[in-house]
Short mmCIF file of C-alpha atoms in Angstrom, two decimals:
data_model
loop_
_atom_site.label_atom_id
_atom_site.label_comp_id
_atom_site.label_asym_id
_atom_site.label_seq_id
_atom_site.Cartn_x
_atom_site.Cartn_y
_atom_site.Cartn_z
CA MET A 1448 61.25 -63.11 29.36
CA SER A 1449 58.96 -62.00 32.21
CA LEU A 1450 55.23 -62.63 32.23
CA GLY A 1451 54.60 -58.88 31.95
CA THR A 1452 56.77 -58.62 28.84
CA GLN A 1453 55.05 -61.64 27.29
CA LEU A 1454 51.63 -60.12 28.00
CA PHE A 1455 52.70 -56.77 26.49
CA LEU A 1456 53.94 -58.50 23.32
CA PHE A 1457 50.73 -60.54 23.06
CA VAL A 1458 48.55 -57.43 23.38
CA SER A 1459 50.73 -55.59 20.84
CA LEU A 1460 50.49 -58.46 18.34
CA LEU A 1461 46.73 -58.69 18.89
CA ALA A 1462 46.34 -54.96 18.28
CA THR A 1463 48.45 -55.22 15.12
CA SER A 1464 46.37 -58.09 13.75
CA LEU A 1465 43.14 -56.24 14.49
CA GLU A 1466 44.43 -53.16 12.69
CA ALA A 1467 45.33 -55.13 9.55
CA LYS A 1468 42.20 -54.13 7.68
CA ASN A 1469 41.84 -54.14 3.91
CA VAL A 1470 39.39 -52.92 1.29
CA LEU A 1471 38.66 -54.58 -2.06
CA LEU A 1472 36.54 -52.37 -4.31
CA LEU A 1473 35.11 -54.16 -7.35
CA LEU A 1474 33.84 -51.72 -9.95
CA ALA A 1475 31.83 -52.57 -13.07
CA ASP A 1476 31.95 -50.28 -16.11
CA ASP A 1477 28.41 -49.31 -17.17
CA GLY A 1478 26.92 -52.19 -15.20
CA GLY A 1479 23.28 -52.20 -14.11
CA PHE A 1480 21.08 -54.68 -12.30
CA GLU A 1481 21.70 -57.54 -14.74
CA MET A 1482 22.17 -60.26 -12.12
CA GLY A 1483 20.19 -62.79 -10.17
CA ALA A 1484 20.71 -60.92 -6.90
CA TYR A 1485 18.56 -58.10 -8.31
CA ARG A 1486 15.94 -60.52 -9.68
CA ASN A 1487 17.02 -60.77 -13.30
CA ARG A 1488 15.72 -64.20 -14.29
CA ILE A 1489 17.83 -64.71 -17.40
CA VAL A 1490 21.41 -63.56 -17.01
CA GLN A 1491 23.71 -66.04 -15.24
CA THR A 1492 25.82 -64.42 -12.50
CA PRO A 1493 26.58 -67.13 -9.91
CA TYR A 1494 29.64 -65.37 -8.42
CA LEU A 1495 27.96 -61.99 -7.97
CA ASP A 1496 24.91 -63.73 -6.55
CA ALA A 1497 27.09 -65.67 -4.09
CA LEU A 1498 28.85 -62.45 -3.02
CA ALA A 1499 25.47 -60.77 -2.53
CA LYS A 1500 24.36 -63.59 -0.22
CA GLU A 1501 27.39 -62.87 1.98
CA SER A 1502 26.80 -59.11 1.87
CA LEU A 1503 24.47 -56.31 2.74
CA ILE A 1504 22.54 -55.58 -0.47
CA PHE A 1505 21.74 -51.93 -1.20
CA ASN A 1506 18.36 -51.34 -2.83
CA ASN A 1507 18.68 -47.55 -2.95
CA ALA A 1508 22.28 -46.92 -4.06
CA TYR A 1509 22.93 -44.13 -6.56
CA ALA A 1510 25.82 -42.69 -8.51
CA SER A 1511 26.35 -38.96 -7.98
CA VAL A 1512 26.97 -38.57 -11.73
CA SER A 1513 26.09 -40.79 -14.70
CA SER A 1514 29.38 -40.64 -16.58
CA CYS A 1515 32.55 -42.71 -16.37
CA SER A 1516 35.44 -40.43 -15.36
CA PRO A 1517 33.35 -38.04 -13.25
CA SER A 1518 31.84 -41.01 -11.39
CA ARG A 1519 35.22 -42.63 -10.73
CA ALA A 1520 36.53 -39.30 -9.46
CA ALA A 1521 33.49 -38.93 -7.19
CA ILE A 1522 33.89 -42.49 -5.87
CA LEU A 1523 37.58 -41.91 -5.06
CA THR A 1524 37.31 -38.36 -3.67
CA GLY A 1525 33.90 -38.35 -2.01
CA MET A 1526 33.13 -35.12 -3.89
CA PRO A 1527 30.65 -34.53 -6.75
CA GLU A 1528 32.07 -33.72 -10.18
CA HIS A 1529 31.47 -30.00 -9.91
CA GLN A 1530 33.44 -29.96 -6.64
CA ASN A 1531 36.40 -32.20 -7.58
CA GLY A 1532 36.65 -30.70 -11.08
CA GLN A 1533 36.48 -33.91 -13.16
CA TYR A 1534 33.60 -32.53 -15.24
CA GLY A 1535 33.76 -35.02 -18.08
CA LEU A 1536 35.67 -37.95 -19.55
CA HIS A 1537 39.36 -37.75 -18.63
CA ASN A 1538 41.12 -35.88 -21.39
CA GLY A 1539 44.58 -34.41 -20.99
CA VAL A 1540 44.35 -32.39 -24.21
CA HIS A 1541 41.38 -30.36 -22.95
CA ASN A 1542 42.44 -30.59 -19.29
CA PHE A 1543 39.49 -32.70 -18.18
CA ASN A 1544 41.14 -33.45 -14.86
CA SER A 1545 40.31 -33.00 -11.21
CA LEU A 1546 41.42 -29.79 -9.56
CA PRO A 1547 45.07 -29.62 -8.40
CA LYS A 1548 44.28 -29.57 -4.66
CA VAL A 1549 41.89 -32.53 -4.74
CA ARG A 1550 42.90 -35.55 -2.67
CA SER A 1551 41.67 -39.06 -3.47
CA ILE A 1552 41.30 -41.96 -1.07
CA SER A 1553 44.46 -43.56 -2.52
CA THR A 1554 46.71 -40.56 -1.78
CA ILE A 1555 45.21 -40.10 1.71
CA LEU A 1556 45.67 -43.77 2.65
CA ALA A 1557 49.22 -43.87 1.24
CA GLN A 1558 50.22 -41.15 3.70
CA HIS A 1559 49.10 -43.46 6.51
CA GLY A 1560 51.20 -46.39 5.31
CA ILE A 1561 48.32 -48.26 3.68
CA ARG A 1562 49.29 -49.89 0.40
CA THR A 1563 47.10 -48.99 -2.59
CA GLY A 1564 46.48 -50.68 -5.91
CA LEU A 1565 44.42 -50.15 -9.06
CA ILE A 1566 43.93 -52.90 -11.62
CA GLY A 1567 41.91 -52.21 -14.78
CA LYS A 1568 40.36 -49.02 -16.08
CA LYS A 1569 41.62 -45.77 -14.54
CA HIS A 1570 40.41 -42.97 -16.86
CA ILE A 1571 40.87 -40.13 -14.34
CA GLY A 1572 43.53 -37.54 -13.68
CA PRO A 1573 45.79 -35.92 -12.79
CA ASN A 1574 48.12 -38.67 -11.58
CA SER A 1575 49.15 -36.55 -8.60
CA ALA A 1576 45.58 -36.78 -7.26
CA TYR A 1577 45.00 -40.44 -8.17
CA GLN A 1578 48.34 -42.10 -7.50
CA PHE A 1579 48.34 -45.78 -6.53
CA ASP A 1580 51.37 -47.73 -5.30
CA TYR A 1581 50.55 -50.54 -7.73
CA GLU A 1582 48.94 -49.68 -11.08
CA ARG A 1583 48.08 -52.00 -13.94
CA THR A 1584 45.81 -49.82 -16.08
CA GLU A 1585 45.23 -48.65 -19.65
CA GLU A 1586 48.10 -46.24 -19.09
CA GLN A 1587 50.52 -49.20 -19.29
CA TYR A 1588 48.54 -51.90 -21.16
CA PRO A 1589 45.75 -52.19 -23.77
CA ILE A 1590 42.43 -51.51 -22.01
CA ASN A 1591 40.92 -54.90 -22.89
CA GLN A 1592 43.92 -56.74 -21.43
CA VAL A 1593 43.61 -55.06 -18.03
CA GLY A 1594 39.83 -54.64 -18.04
CA ARG A 1595 38.31 -57.65 -19.82
CA ASN A 1596 40.99 -60.37 -19.77
CA ILE A 1597 39.92 -61.94 -16.49
CA THR A 1598 42.87 -64.35 -16.50
CA GLN A 1599 45.27 -61.40 -16.65
CA ILE A 1600 43.28 -59.56 -13.98
CA LYS A 1601 43.53 -62.61 -11.73
CA LEU A 1602 47.33 -62.71 -12.13
CA PHE A 1603 47.66 -58.98 -11.41
CA VAL A 1604 45.62 -59.41 -8.22
CA ARG A 1605 47.83 -62.32 -7.20
CA GLU A 1606 50.95 -60.23 -7.82
CA PHE A 1607 49.60 -57.32 -5.78
CA LEU A 1608 48.70 -59.54 -2.82
CA GLN A 1609 52.06 -61.36 -2.94
CA GLN A 1610 54.00 -58.09 -3.06
CA GLY A 1611 52.12 -56.92 0.01
CA LYS A 1612 53.05 -60.06 1.93
CA ALA A 1613 56.69 -59.78 0.87
CA ALA A 1614 56.80 -56.16 2.03
CA ALA A 1615 54.97 -57.05 5.26
CA ASN A 1616 52.44 -54.28 4.59
CA ASP A 1617 49.52 -55.11 6.86
CA SER A 1618 46.74 -53.13 5.20
CA PHE A 1619 45.78 -52.45 1.60
CA PHE A 1620 43.17 -50.71 -0.55
CA LEU A 1621 42.75 -52.47 -3.90
CA MET A 1622 40.40 -51.31 -6.64
CA VAL A 1623 39.70 -53.81 -9.42
CA SER A 1624 38.08 -51.79 -12.16
CA PHE A 1625 36.60 -54.05 -14.85
CA HIS A 1626 35.99 -52.71 -18.37
CA ASP A 1627 32.98 -55.02 -18.77
CA PRO A 1628 30.17 -54.57 -19.63
CA HIS A 1629 31.13 -51.31 -21.42
CA ARG A 1630 30.36 -51.13 -25.13
CA CYS A 1631 33.13 -51.98 -27.58
CA GLY A 1632 32.39 -48.90 -29.66
CA HIS A 1633 33.00 -48.45 -33.36
CA ILE A 1634 36.80 -48.90 -33.26
CA THR A 1635 36.78 -52.72 -33.09
CA PRO A 1636 33.33 -53.76 -34.40
CA GLN A 1637 34.58 -57.27 -35.16
CA TYR A 1638 34.44 -58.07 -31.43
CA GLY A 1639 30.71 -57.30 -31.19
CA SER A 1640 28.82 -54.31 -29.79
CA PHE A 1641 29.86 -55.16 -26.21
CA CYS A 1642 33.18 -56.90 -27.05
CA GLU A 1643 31.32 -60.11 -26.27
CA ARG A 1644 33.42 -62.08 -28.79
CA TRP A 1645 36.82 -60.76 -27.64
CA GLY A 1646 38.77 -63.61 -26.02
CA SER A 1647 35.98 -66.10 -26.69
CA GLY A 1648 38.17 -68.65 -28.45
CA GLU A 1649 36.43 -68.12 -31.79
CA GLU A 1650 38.73 -67.84 -34.78
CA GLY A 1651 40.57 -64.53 -34.73
CA MET A 1652 39.10 -63.51 -31.37
CA GLY A 1653 41.89 -64.74 -29.07
CA LEU A 1654 41.35 -66.77 -25.91
CA ILE A 1655 40.88 -65.87 -22.26
CA PRO A 1656 41.67 -69.20 -20.55
CA ASP A 1657 39.49 -68.66 -17.47
CA TRP A 1658 36.45 -67.41 -19.36
CA HIS A 1659 33.62 -69.75 -20.26
CA PRO A 1660 31.36 -67.66 -22.55
CA ILE A 1661 27.60 -67.83 -22.01
CA TYR A 1662 25.40 -66.90 -24.93
CA TYR A 1663 21.80 -65.75 -24.68
CA VAL A 1664 18.79 -66.13 -26.98
CA TRP A 1665 17.62 -62.69 -28.05
CA ASP A 1666 13.89 -63.43 -27.92
CA GLN A 1667 14.05 -64.89 -24.39
CA ILE A 1668 15.37 -61.78 -22.64
CA ASP A 1669 13.44 -59.65 -20.16
CA LEU A 1670 13.97 -56.13 -21.45
CA PRO A 1671 13.95 -53.31 -18.89
CA TYR A 1672 11.18 -50.76 -19.40
CA TYR A 1673 13.54 -48.09 -20.76
CA VAL A 1674 14.73 -50.20 -23.74
CA PRO A 1675 12.54 -50.37 -26.87
CA ASP A 1676 11.19 -53.83 -27.59
CA THR A 1677 12.81 -54.32 -31.00
CA GLN A 1678 14.95 -57.07 -32.47
CA PRO A 1679 18.11 -54.86 -32.70
CA ALA A 1680 17.71 -53.86 -29.04
CA ARG A 1681 17.24 -57.49 -28.01
CA TYR A 1682 20.39 -58.51 -29.90
CA ASP A 1683 22.17 -55.63 -28.15
CA VAL A 1684 21.07 -56.70 -24.66
CA ALA A 1685 21.90 -60.35 -25.40
CA ALA A 1686 25.47 -59.26 -26.21
CA GLN A 1687 25.55 -57.19 -23.01
CA TYR A 1688 24.53 -60.26 -20.99
CA THR A 1689 27.48 -62.23 -22.39
CA THR A 1690 29.92 -59.60 -21.13
CA ILE A 1691 28.09 -59.43 -17.80
CA SER A 1692 28.84 -63.13 -17.46
CA ARG A 1693 32.54 -62.44 -18.16
CA LEU A 1694 32.52 -59.75 -15.48
CA ASP A 1695 30.84 -62.18 -13.09
CA GLN A 1696 33.46 -64.88 -13.68
CA GLY A 1697 36.17 -62.25 -13.18
CA VAL A 1698 34.69 -61.30 -9.81
CA GLY A 1699 34.81 -64.97 -8.85
CA LEU A 1700 38.50 -65.21 -9.80
CA VAL A 1701 39.43 -62.08 -7.81
CA LEU A 1702 37.59 -63.29 -4.71
CA LYS A 1703 39.32 -66.68 -5.02
CA GLU A 1704 42.72 -64.92 -5.03
CA LEU A 1705 41.74 -63.04 -1.88
CA GLN A 1706 40.68 -66.28 -0.23
CA ASP A 1707 43.80 -68.19 -1.32
CA ALA A 1708 45.98 -65.42 0.11
CA GLY A 1709 44.28 -65.88 3.48
CA LEU A 1710 43.02 -62.29 3.51
CA GLU A 1711 39.27 -62.84 3.27
CA GLU A 1712 38.73 -62.41 7.02
CA ASP A 1713 40.45 -59.00 7.06
CA THR A 1714 38.88 -57.43 3.98
CA LEU A 1715 35.82 -55.30 3.39
CA VAL A 1716 34.55 -56.13 -0.11
CA VAL A 1717 32.40 -53.65 -2.03
CA TYR A 1718 30.82 -54.21 -5.45
CA THR A 1719 29.18 -51.44 -7.46
CA SER A 1720 29.16 -49.84 -10.92
CA ASP A 1721 30.25 -46.39 -12.04
CA ASN A 1722 26.95 -45.53 -13.78
CA GLY A 1723 24.01 -47.07 -15.58
CA PRO A 1724 24.14 -49.14 -18.81
CA PRO A 1725 24.81 -47.51 -22.23
CA LEU A 1726 21.16 -47.73 -23.21
CA PRO A 1727 18.41 -45.13 -23.71
CA ALA A 1728 17.56 -43.07 -20.59
CA ALA A 1729 20.43 -44.74 -18.72
CA ARG A 1730 24.10 -43.67 -18.91
CA THR A 1731 24.59 -39.86 -19.11
CA ASN A 1732 21.04 -39.37 -17.75
CA LEU A 1733 19.93 -38.56 -14.21
CA TYR A 1734 16.85 -40.73 -14.59
CA ASP A 1735 17.00 -43.81 -12.37
CA PRO A 1736 18.35 -46.12 -15.12
CA GLY A 1737 21.36 -43.79 -15.32
CA MET A 1738 22.08 -43.21 -11.63
CA ALA A 1739 20.58 -46.17 -9.74
CA GLU A 1740 23.39 -48.65 -9.11
CA PRO A 1741 23.85 -52.19 -7.85
CA MET A 1742 25.86 -52.27 -4.64
CA PHE A 1743 26.67 -54.78 -1.98
CA MET A 1744 29.13 -54.73 0.88
CA ARG A 1745 30.63 -57.80 2.57
CA SER A 1746 32.15 -57.16 5.97
CA PRO A 1747 34.35 -59.71 7.75
CA GLU A 1748 33.31 -58.39 11.16
CA LYS A 1749 31.20 -60.61 13.40
CA GLY A 1750 27.55 -59.68 13.59
CA SER A 1751 27.54 -57.82 10.26
CA ARG A 1752 24.45 -58.26 8.12
CA ARG A 1753 24.60 -60.88 5.37
CA ASN A 1754 22.02 -61.67 2.70
CA GLU A 1755 19.95 -58.75 3.95
CA VAL A 1756 18.66 -55.69 2.14
CA THR A 1757 19.01 -52.07 3.19
CA TYR A 1758 16.55 -49.48 1.93
CA SER A 1759 18.63 -46.56 3.17
CA MET A 1760 19.27 -43.89 0.52
CA THR A 1761 22.94 -44.28 -0.39
CA SER A 1762 25.29 -42.36 -2.64
CA HIS A 1763 28.68 -43.16 -4.13
CA LEU A 1764 29.75 -40.06 -2.20
CA ASP A 1765 29.36 -42.21 0.95
CA LEU A 1766 32.15 -44.58 -0.06
CA VAL A 1767 35.16 -42.40 0.88
CA PRO A 1768 33.76 -41.70 4.39
CA THR A 1769 33.12 -45.45 4.72
CA PHE A 1770 36.69 -46.40 3.74
CA LEU A 1771 38.21 -43.72 5.96
CA GLU A 1772 36.27 -44.97 8.98
CA TRP A 1773 37.19 -48.57 8.14
CA PHE A 1774 40.89 -47.67 8.24
CA ASN A 1775 40.38 -45.22 11.15
CA VAL A 1776 41.88 -42.38 9.07
CA SER A 1777 40.74 -38.75 9.01
CA HIS A 1778 40.18 -36.75 5.86
CA PRO A 1779 42.56 -33.75 5.64
CA LEU A 1780 39.63 -31.56 4.54
CA PRO A 1781 36.57 -33.08 6.27
CA ALA A 1782 34.36 -30.09 5.42
CA SER A 1783 34.70 -31.04 1.74
CA LEU A 1784 32.71 -34.26 2.19
CA THR A 1785 28.92 -34.37 2.21
CA GLY A 1786 28.66 -38.18 2.37
CA ARG A 1787 28.45 -40.38 5.45
CA SER A 1788 30.00 -43.66 6.50
CA LEU A 1789 27.95 -46.73 5.63
CA LEU A 1790 29.58 -48.93 8.28
CA PRO A 1791 26.69 -48.51 10.78
CA LEU A 1792 24.31 -49.92 8.16
CA LEU A 1793 26.32 -53.15 8.18
CA PHE A 1794 24.90 -53.87 11.63
CA HIS A 1795 21.43 -52.29 11.78
CA GLU A 1796 18.85 -50.59 9.59
CA PRO A 1797 17.82 -47.03 10.53
CA THR A 1798 14.40 -46.94 12.19
CA ALA A 1799 12.72 -44.83 9.51
CA ALA A 1800 13.86 -47.19 6.77
CA ASN A 1801 12.54 -50.17 8.73
CA HIS A 1802 9.09 -48.70 8.25
CA HIS A 1803 9.84 -48.20 4.54
CA SER A 1804 8.86 -44.54 4.93
CA ASN A 1805 8.49 -42.69 1.66
CA ASP A 1806 8.52 -39.33 3.40
CA GLU A 1807 11.66 -39.40 5.54
CA PRO A 1808 12.76 -35.77 5.07
CA ASP A 1809 16.49 -36.26 5.49
CA ASP A 1810 16.83 -39.40 3.38
CA ALA A 1811 18.04 -38.09 0.01
CA VAL A 1812 20.85 -38.37 -2.51
CA PHE A 1813 22.12 -35.69 -4.86
CA ALA A 1814 23.46 -35.84 -8.40
CA SER A 1815 25.44 -33.48 -10.59
CA GLN A 1816 26.31 -33.83 -14.27
CA SER A 1817 28.01 -31.28 -16.54
CA PHE A 1818 29.67 -33.11 -19.46
CA HIS A 1819 30.29 -36.59 -20.78
CA GLU A 1820 32.45 -36.19 -23.87
CA ILE A 1821 34.08 -32.80 -24.49
CA THR A 1822 31.28 -31.69 -26.85
CA MET A 1823 28.47 -32.95 -24.60
CA THR A 1824 27.77 -29.96 -22.42
CA TYR A 1825 24.43 -30.49 -20.67
CA PRO A 1826 24.66 -29.55 -16.98
CA MET A 1827 22.00 -31.16 -14.80
CA ARG A 1828 21.51 -31.21 -11.04
CA ALA A 1829 19.14 -33.50 -9.15
CA ILE A 1830 17.84 -34.51 -5.75
CA ARG A 1831 16.18 -37.87 -5.16
CA THR A 1832 14.31 -38.95 -2.04
CA LYS A 1833 12.61 -42.29 -1.64
CA ARG A 1834 9.45 -40.85 -3.16
CA TYR A 1835 10.39 -37.86 -5.31
CA LYS A 1836 12.99 -36.73 -7.79
CA LEU A 1837 13.67 -33.21 -8.99
CA ILE A 1838 15.96 -32.68 -12.00
CA HIS A 1839 17.18 -29.24 -13.07
CA ASN A 1840 18.17 -29.23 -16.76
CA ILE A 1841 20.29 -26.07 -16.79
CA ASN A 1842 20.96 -26.26 -20.55
CA TYR A 1843 17.36 -27.15 -21.42
CA GLN A 1844 17.26 -24.86 -24.47
CA LEU A 1845 19.66 -27.18 -26.30
CA PRO A 1846 18.88 -30.77 -27.34
CA PHE A 1847 20.13 -33.49 -25.01
CA PRO A 1848 23.48 -34.75 -26.41
CA ILE A 1849 24.02 -38.42 -27.35
CA ASP A 1850 27.40 -40.02 -26.59
CA GLN A 1851 29.22 -41.72 -29.46
CA ASP A 1852 29.20 -45.31 -28.13
CA PHE A 1853 25.45 -45.22 -27.72
CA TYR A 1854 24.82 -43.23 -30.90
CA VAL A 1855 26.32 -45.96 -33.11
CA SER A 1856 24.70 -48.78 -31.13
CA PRO A 1857 22.12 -51.04 -32.79
CA THR A 1858 19.51 -49.91 -30.25
CA PHE A 1859 19.78 -46.18 -30.96
CA GLN A 1860 20.29 -46.51 -34.71
CA ASP A 1861 17.03 -48.47 -34.83
CA ILE A 1862 15.24 -45.70 -32.88
CA LEU A 1863 16.61 -43.12 -35.34
CA ASN A 1864 15.68 -45.13 -38.44
CA ARG A 1865 12.17 -45.91 -37.23
CA THR A 1866 11.56 -42.27 -36.31
CA LEU A 1867 12.84 -41.03 -39.69
CA ALA A 1868 10.67 -43.53 -41.51
CA LYS A 1869 7.67 -42.56 -39.34
CA GLN A 1870 7.36 -46.16 -38.16
CA PRO A 1871 6.15 -47.10 -34.66
CA VAL A 1872 8.86 -47.09 -31.97
CA PRO A 1873 7.86 -49.54 -29.20
CA TRP A 1874 9.43 -47.41 -26.49
CA TYR A 1875 8.12 -45.48 -23.48
CA LYS A 1876 9.46 -42.19 -24.92
CA THR A 1877 9.63 -40.49 -28.29
CA LEU A 1878 12.86 -39.30 -29.83
CA ARG A 1879 11.63 -35.70 -29.63
CA SER A 1880 10.86 -35.92 -25.90
CA TYR A 1881 14.25 -37.55 -25.31
CA TYR A 1882 16.10 -34.72 -27.06
CA GLN A 1883 13.98 -31.77 -25.90
CA ARG A 1884 13.64 -31.54 -22.14
CA PRO A 1885 12.05 -28.91 -19.90
CA GLU A 1886 14.07 -26.93 -17.38
CA TRP A 1887 12.51 -28.74 -14.41
CA GLU A 1888 11.41 -32.35 -14.13
CA LEU A 1889 9.56 -33.47 -11.00
CA TYR A 1890 8.52 -37.09 -10.54
CA ASP A 1891 6.54 -38.98 -7.92
CA LEU A 1892 8.47 -42.25 -8.01
CA LYS A 1893 5.93 -44.08 -5.88
CA MET A 1894 3.14 -43.47 -8.40
CA ASP A 1895 5.38 -43.18 -11.47
CA PRO A 1896 8.53 -45.32 -11.15
CA THR A 1897 9.37 -44.93 -14.87
CA GLU A 1898 9.59 -41.13 -14.53
CA SER A 1899 7.09 -40.64 -17.35
CA ARG A 1900 4.80 -37.91 -15.89
CA ASN A 1901 6.45 -34.58 -15.16
CA LEU A 1902 4.53 -32.95 -12.28
CA PHE A 1903 6.38 -29.63 -12.36
CA GLY A 1904 3.96 -26.70 -12.48
CA LYS A 1905 1.02 -28.57 -10.94
CA SER A 1906 -0.46 -26.60 -8.06
CA SER A 1907 -0.70 -29.70 -5.86
CA MET A 1908 3.11 -30.17 -6.16
CA LYS A 1909 4.14 -26.57 -5.51
CA GLU A 1910 5.16 -27.17 -1.88
CA THR A 1911 7.00 -30.41 -2.74
CA PHE A 1912 8.88 -28.66 -5.53
CA GLN A 1913 9.93 -25.80 -3.26
CA GLN A 1914 11.18 -28.13 -0.54
CA LEU A 1915 13.22 -30.19 -3.00
CA HIS A 1916 14.49 -27.07 -4.78
CA ASP A 1917 15.69 -25.51 -1.53
CA ARG A 1918 17.43 -28.68 -0.39
CA LEU A 1919 19.13 -29.07 -3.76
CA GLN A 1920 20.24 -25.44 -3.77
CA LYS A 1921 21.68 -25.76 -0.27
CA TRP A 1922 23.73 -28.79 -1.36
CA LEU A 1923 25.02 -26.92 -4.41
CA GLU A 1924 26.12 -24.06 -2.17
CA VAL A 1925 27.83 -26.37 0.34
CA THR A 1926 29.71 -28.10 -2.50
CA ASN A 1927 30.55 -24.78 -4.18
CA ASP A 1928 28.88 -25.53 -7.52
CA PRO A 1929 29.88 -22.90 -10.11
CA PHE A 1930 26.60 -23.55 -11.98
CA ARG A 1931 24.38 -22.90 -8.97
CA CYS A 1932 23.06 -19.55 -10.28
CA ALA A 1933 22.41 -20.77 -13.84
CA PRO A 1934 20.55 -20.33 -16.09
CA ASP A 1935 18.85 -17.18 -14.77
CA GLY A 1936 21.78 -15.62 -12.96
CA VAL A 1937 25.54 -15.43 -12.65
CA LEU A 1938 27.83 -16.19 -9.76
CA GLN A 1939 29.02 -12.83 -8.48
CA ASP A 1940 32.52 -12.48 -7.03
CA THR A 1941 32.24 -10.49 -3.81
CA GLY A 1942 35.95 -10.55 -3.09
CA GLU A 1943 35.41 -13.48 -0.70
CA TYR A 1944 34.60 -15.89 -3.51
CA LEU A 1945 34.96 -19.17 -1.66
CA ASN A 1946 33.28 -17.96 1.51
CA ASN A 1947 30.51 -15.61 0.46
CA PRO A 1948 29.59 -15.75 -3.24
CA THR A 1949 26.22 -14.41 -4.31
CA CYS A 1950 23.91 -14.94 -7.26
CA LEU A 1951 23.22 -11.93 -9.44
CA THR A 1952 19.90 -12.48 -11.19
CA LEU A 1953 19.65 -11.22 -14.73
CA ALA A 1954 16.85 -8.94 -15.77
CA HIS A 1955 14.28 -10.50 -18.09
#
């Protein structure tokens, strides 16, 4: 073999090894900031904390929708729920699916020879839009077995990685979608409100071999501001912490499998949650407890930031552009995406964010919510900058709907019972204000981080409102939101519906 041939082969092999990039997306189900990395003093999350120390930590990451299926669809398509069509919880009976032409990251990558896998909760459709080469989800197994049994999750991850090596597939995209710390609901109450007893080794609870349960004392918990300080709520959060610890140990097992397979140095690891916790003002709300998410990103590339914080405003809609750039793949419909790649952030912080500016005009995220369950129609649209948030409650004349898992929870039942009995509710809201919301909510998050003082209608905020309103409306037009004329107008079909629709305002 000549020297030239040897050199050509060496360069070819080098190029191949450099191209063998992978993504591991770790997704919590209703997870918030219950971890040491985000300064929770009580809950024990050593594996998440260790991952955060090796990652860039996002302090301004937000879901584009505060509901399970719509959020998963947004994460995997890069489109908000009103654009991809997954308006509410995946439901074949009522056709709660994404639109037929929608393409997810898994189907795009598969066309480029990149192997894809999903382990755990799927809860989106149709399958044609969200097909993975390797699937171990609730569509084949009981949801707790694929989403909470961390020993089983570990073995599925091992199988996926081994199959990739056997097939000599260089690159993969693997999503491990935990079901923790989602509520257990009313179907299996014997496992506890957060399924914190399931697999614990207690009599009748079964055993998860790799899980070492951690139990928390209810009166030693730091409650977040949006949870009422009552004994039922404290018991509730203590149970949540136990399942957070199971999630944490599961993350540790998955990362160990990646390391044992020798793939750690080729893999971008991302951790986040689909939406906020199932607690008051959180999940299904566009207040910060519902849409602010934990997120960190560990890059194997030299020079990437580790154990650093970014203050850049970040949306789940940025994840698809990030993954596409990581794999050097183009989106077939690039105009459909409004997000941006986060890879540059892994190396340097934007100048404006370095000064912690609260007035950077272009630094904003957008949110869109239409349903949760099939009967929970309450469309909301929102824009959030570092300083301000504007929420448009399109269906403001109806009471805000309460999802079933939260409705039967100890926390909410206690709020209901205290309110009915005219007893004090040690909470930052009243039940009436939670149910009955105005059409517009405008908050100065610098002066009012709990979003307690609505500034809409104040003369001093008129210009701020108009700027936010116009930016939000522009985003709704770019993403072709069918609700963008509501509630005071209708979307008028001009014959060029997708290109030139107009709003017809109704006479008052």
